[in-house]
Amino acid sequence: DIEMTQSPSSLSASVGDRVIFTCRTSQNIGNHLNWYQQKPGKAPNLLIHAASILESGVPSRFSGSGSGTDFTLTISSLQPEDFATYYCQQSDSTPPTFGQGTKVEVK
Amino acid sequence: QLQLQESGPGLVKPSETLSLTCTVSGGSINTNNYYWGWIRQPPGKGLEWIGSVYYTGGTYDNPSLKSRLTISIDTSKNQFSLKLSSVTAADTAIYYCTREVAGTTVHYWGQGALVTVSS
């Protein structure tokens, strides 16, 4: 299975901050990388697929980049509704695997 | 709007079989291009992909669970199901049913069903 490593595991930030998460994979996956947001008590929600393609309805403050083994998710200006846990997932090979998540908390 | 809803027992005894059903509304399960799957999340922990099924009955399974896993589909009822045998406490989790692109990207999720394995 492809191993996924997200960093940091948690971070404290304030509204308006620019926030960057990283995801590293144990092997080259091209651009087959997705990002999900999960709020407490809710199912995850797909934000970005193919490393950089924003899902319909996702605010433009979210952006993704990277290829190969190193990927980033950036929130350009953190909003109150963005405090959540973010997971990366590789979709290059079965089984698809997830990172352990990055939790964004209020500073 | 496509909706998925899990149903089944919330408590299962160790060594028994966990059974869940997902009912799909707002769209047909009998469709090309998409698979219907299951993902679980132990309380407070990360996500694990379990497997998925196509409308023809073909499946993708997580090798770590394959020996205990059965995923099936009933297109007449617009439902698909998960059976996981010989459960232990490690199988305690929130189980989500999903619509995905062939073992890859998950676009739709159910609300999740907590299943606890305990005697």
Short mmCIF file of N, CA and C in Angstrom, two decimals, chain A residues 8-80:
data_model
loop_
_atom_site.label_atom_id
_atom_site.label_comp_id
_atom_site.label_asym_id
_atom_site.label_seq_id
_atom_site.Cartn_x
_atom_site.Cartn_y
_atom_site.Cartn_z
N PRO A 8 1.68 19.64 9.24
CA PRO A 8 1.77 19.06 10.58
C PRO A 8 0.54 18.24 10.90
N SER A 9 0.53 17.57 12.05
CA SER A 9 -0.67 16.81 12.44
C SER A 9 -1.75 17.77 12.96
N SER A 10 -1.32 18.91 13.47
CA SER A 10 -2.27 19.95 13.87
C SER A 10 -1.58 21.30 13.81
N LEU A 11 -2.39 22.32 13.68
CA LEU A 11 -1.84 23.68 13.70
C LEU A 11 -2.87 24.65 14.26
N SER A 12 -2.38 25.68 14.88
CA SER A 12 -3.24 26.75 15.42
C SER A 12 -3.10 27.97 14.54
N ALA A 13 -4.22 28.53 14.14
CA ALA A 13 -4.19 29.67 13.24
C ALA A 13 -5.34 30.62 13.54
N SER A 14 -5.24 31.81 12.99
CA SER A 14 -6.26 32.84 13.20
C SER A 14 -6.98 33.13 11.90
N VAL A 15 -8.18 33.64 12.01
CA VAL A 15 -8.93 34.06 10.83
C VAL A 15 -8.08 35.06 10.04
N GLY A 16 -8.01 34.84 8.75
CA GLY A 16 -7.22 35.69 7.88
C GLY A 16 -5.83 35.17 7.59
N ASP A 17 -5.36 34.19 8.35
CA ASP A 17 -4.02 33.63 8.13
C ASP A 17 -3.97 32.85 6.83
N ARG A 18 -2.78 32.81 6.25
CA ARG A 18 -2.51 31.91 5.13
C ARG A 18 -1.97 30.62 5.72
N VAL A 19 -2.58 29.51 5.35
CA VAL A 19 -2.26 28.22 5.94
C VAL A 19 -1.84 27.25 4.84
N ILE A 20 -0.78 26.52 5.11
CA ILE A 20 -0.29 25.55 4.13
C ILE A 20 -0.10 24.20 4.82
N PHE A 21 -0.69 23.15 4.20
CA PHE A 21 -0.51 21.77 4.68
C PHE A 21 0.31 21.02 3.64
N THR A 22 1.01 20.01 4.11
CA THR A 22 1.74 19.19 3.15
C THR A 22 1.35 17.72 3.27
N CYS A 23 1.52 17.02 2.19
CA CYS A 23 1.24 15.59 2.11
C CYS A 23 2.35 14.95 1.28
N ARG A 24 2.94 13.92 1.81
CA ARG A 24 4.03 13.22 1.11
C ARG A 24 3.64 11.76 0.96
N THR A 25 3.91 11.21 -0.21
CA THR A 25 3.58 9.81 -0.48
C THR A 25 4.83 8.96 -0.57
N SER A 26 4.67 7.66 -0.33
CA SER A 26 5.82 6.77 -0.29
C SER A 26 6.30 6.36 -1.68
N GLN A 27 5.50 6.68 -2.70
CA GLN A 27 5.94 6.45 -4.08
C GLN A 27 5.28 7.45 -5.00
N ASN A 28 5.81 7.56 -6.19
CA ASN A 28 5.33 8.53 -7.16
C ASN A 28 3.89 8.22 -7.57
N ILE A 29 3.01 9.19 -7.39
CA ILE A 29 1.62 8.99 -7.77
C ILE A 29 1.18 9.98 -8.85
N GLY A 30 2.12 10.63 -9.48
CA GLY A 30 1.73 11.63 -10.48
C GLY A 30 0.94 12.74 -9.83
N ASN A 31 -0.26 12.99 -10.39
CA ASN A 31 -1.13 14.01 -9.79
C ASN A 31 -2.38 13.38 -9.17
N HIS A 32 -2.31 12.08 -8.85
CA HIS A 32 -3.48 11.37 -8.35
C HIS A 32 -3.64 11.55 -6.85
N LEU A 33 -3.94 12.79 -6.48
CA LEU A 33 -4.00 13.16 -5.08
C LEU A 33 -5.24 14.01 -4.86
N ASN A 34 -6.00 13.63 -3.82
CA ASN A 34 -7.23 14.35 -3.47
C ASN A 34 -7.11 14.93 -2.07
N TRP A 35 -7.84 16.00 -1.83
CA TRP A 35 -7.92 16.61 -0.50
C TRP A 35 -9.39 16.66 -0.05
N TYR A 36 -9.60 16.27 1.20
CA TYR A 36 -10.93 16.29 1.80
C TYR A 36 -10.89 17.14 3.07
N GLN A 37 -12.04 17.75 3.36
CA GLN A 37 -12.22 18.49 4.61
C GLN A 37 -13.26 17.75 5.45
N GLN A 38 -13.00 17.59 6.72
CA GLN A 38 -13.97 16.95 7.60
C GLN A 38 -14.20 17.81 8.84
N LYS A 39 -15.46 18.13 9.07
CA LYS A 39 -15.84 18.86 10.28
C LYS A 39 -16.37 17.87 11.31
N PRO A 40 -16.30 18.22 12.59
CA PRO A 40 -16.70 17.27 13.64
C PRO A 40 -18.12 16.75 13.44
N GLY A 41 -18.26 15.43 13.54
CA GLY A 41 -19.56 14.80 13.42
C GLY A 41 -20.11 14.70 12.02
N LYS A 42 -19.31 15.08 11.04
CA LYS A 42 -19.75 15.05 9.64
C LYS A 42 -18.87 14.14 8.80
N ALA A 43 -19.40 13.74 7.66
CA ALA A 43 -18.59 12.99 6.69
C ALA A 43 -17.61 13.95 6.01
N PRO A 44 -16.50 13.41 5.55
CA PRO A 44 -15.56 14.24 4.76
C PRO A 44 -16.22 14.79 3.51
N ASN A 45 -15.64 15.87 3.01
CA ASN A 45 -16.14 16.52 1.80
C ASN A 45 -14.96 16.76 0.86
N LEU A 46 -15.13 16.35 -0.39
CA LEU A 46 -14.05 16.49 -1.37
C LEU A 46 -13.85 17.96 -1.74
N LEU A 47 -12.62 18.44 -1.56
CA LEU A 47 -12.27 19.81 -1.91
C LEU A 47 -11.57 19.90 -3.26
N ILE A 48 -10.58 19.03 -3.44
CA ILE A 48 -9.69 19.11 -4.60
C ILE A 48 -9.41 17.70 -5.08
N HIS A 49 -9.45 17.49 -6.40
CA HIS A 49 -9.00 16.22 -6.96
C HIS A 49 -7.91 16.48 -7.99
N ALA A 50 -7.21 15.43 -8.35
CA ALA A 50 -6.09 15.53 -9.29
C ALA A 50 -5.12 16.64 -8.87
N ALA A 51 -4.86 16.70 -7.59
CA ALA A 51 -3.87 17.58 -6.97
C ALA A 51 -4.22 19.06 -6.97
N SER A 52 -4.92 19.54 -8.00
CA SER A 52 -5.11 20.99 -8.10
C SER A 52 -6.47 21.43 -8.61
N ILE A 53 -7.36 20.48 -8.91
CA ILE A 53 -8.66 20.85 -9.49
C ILE A 53 -9.69 21.02 -8.39
N LEU A 54 -10.17 22.26 -8.27
CA LEU A 54 -11.13 22.59 -7.22
C LEU A 54 -12.50 22.02 -7.57
N GLU A 55 -13.14 21.39 -6.61
CA GLU A 55 -14.50 20.91 -6.82
C GLU A 55 -15.46 22.09 -6.93
N SER A 56 -16.56 21.85 -7.64
CA SER A 56 -17.57 22.88 -7.79
C SER A 56 -18.09 23.31 -6.42
N GLY A 57 -18.18 24.63 -6.23
CA GLY A 57 -18.71 25.15 -4.98
C GLY A 57 -17.67 25.38 -3.90
N VAL A 58 -16.44 24.92 -4.12
CA VAL A 58 -15.38 25.12 -3.12
C VAL A 58 -14.79 26.52 -3.32
N PRO A 59 -14.69 27.28 -2.24
CA PRO A 59 -14.18 28.66 -2.38
C PRO A 59 -12.78 28.72 -2.98
N SER A 60 -12.52 29.78 -3.70
CA SER A 60 -11.25 29.93 -4.41
C SER A 60 -10.07 30.20 -3.48
N ARG A 61 -10.34 30.41 -2.19
CA ARG A 61 -9.22 30.57 -1.25
C ARG A 61 -8.47 29.24 -1.04
N PHE A 62 -9.10 28.14 -1.45
CA PHE A 62 -8.44 26.84 -1.38
C PHE A 62 -7.70 26.59 -2.70
N SER A 63 -6.48 26.09 -2.59
CA SER A 63 -5.75 25.70 -3.79
C SER A 63 -4.83 24.53 -3.46
N GLY A 64 -4.58 23.71 -4.46
CA GLY A 64 -3.70 22.57 -4.29
C GLY A 64 -2.62 22.55 -5.35
N SER A 65 -1.48 21.98 -4.99
CA SER A 65 -0.39 21.89 -5.95
C SER A 65 0.46 20.67 -5.64
N GLY A 66 1.35 20.37 -6.57
CA GLY A 66 2.29 19.29 -6.36
C GLY A 66 2.12 18.18 -7.37
N SER A 67 3.11 17.31 -7.41
CA SER A 67 3.06 16.11 -8.24
C SER A 67 4.17 15.18 -7.78
N GLY A 68 4.04 13.92 -8.16
CA GLY A 68 5.06 12.95 -7.77
C GLY A 68 4.84 12.45 -6.37
N THR A 69 5.59 12.97 -5.41
CA THR A 69 5.47 12.52 -4.02
C THR A 69 5.18 13.64 -3.03
N ASP A 70 5.19 14.89 -3.47
CA ASP A 70 5.03 16.02 -2.55
C ASP A 70 3.91 16.94 -3.01
N PHE A 71 2.99 17.20 -2.09
CA PHE A 71 1.79 17.95 -2.41
C PHE A 71 1.49 18.96 -1.30
N THR A 72 0.82 20.04 -1.68
CA THR A 72 0.42 21.03 -0.68
C THR A 72 -1.03 21.45 -0.90
N LEU A 73 -1.68 21.78 0.19
CA LEU A 73 -3.00 22.42 0.19
C LEU A 73 -2.82 23.76 0.88
N THR A 74 -3.28 24.82 0.22
CA THR A 74 -3.15 26.17 0.76
C THR A 74 -4.52 26.79 0.93
N ILE A 75 -4.72 27.42 2.08
CA ILE A 75 -5.89 28.27 2.28
C ILE A 75 -5.34 29.69 2.37
N SER A 76 -5.72 30.54 1.43
CA SER A 76 -5.07 31.84 1.31
C SER A 76 -5.44 32.80 2.44
N SER A 77 -6.67 32.68 2.93
CA SER A 77 -7.13 33.53 4.02
C SER A 77 -8.16 32.74 4.82
N LEU A 78 -7.71 32.20 5.94
CA LEU A 78 -8.53 31.28 6.72
C LEU A 78 -9.82 31.95 7.19
N GLN A 79 -10.93 31.26 6.99
CA GLN A 79 -12.24 31.74 7.42
C GLN A 79 -12.75 30.89 8.58
N PRO A 80 -13.72 31.40 9.35
CA PRO A 80 -14.20 30.64 10.53
C PRO A 80 -14.70 29.25 10.18
#
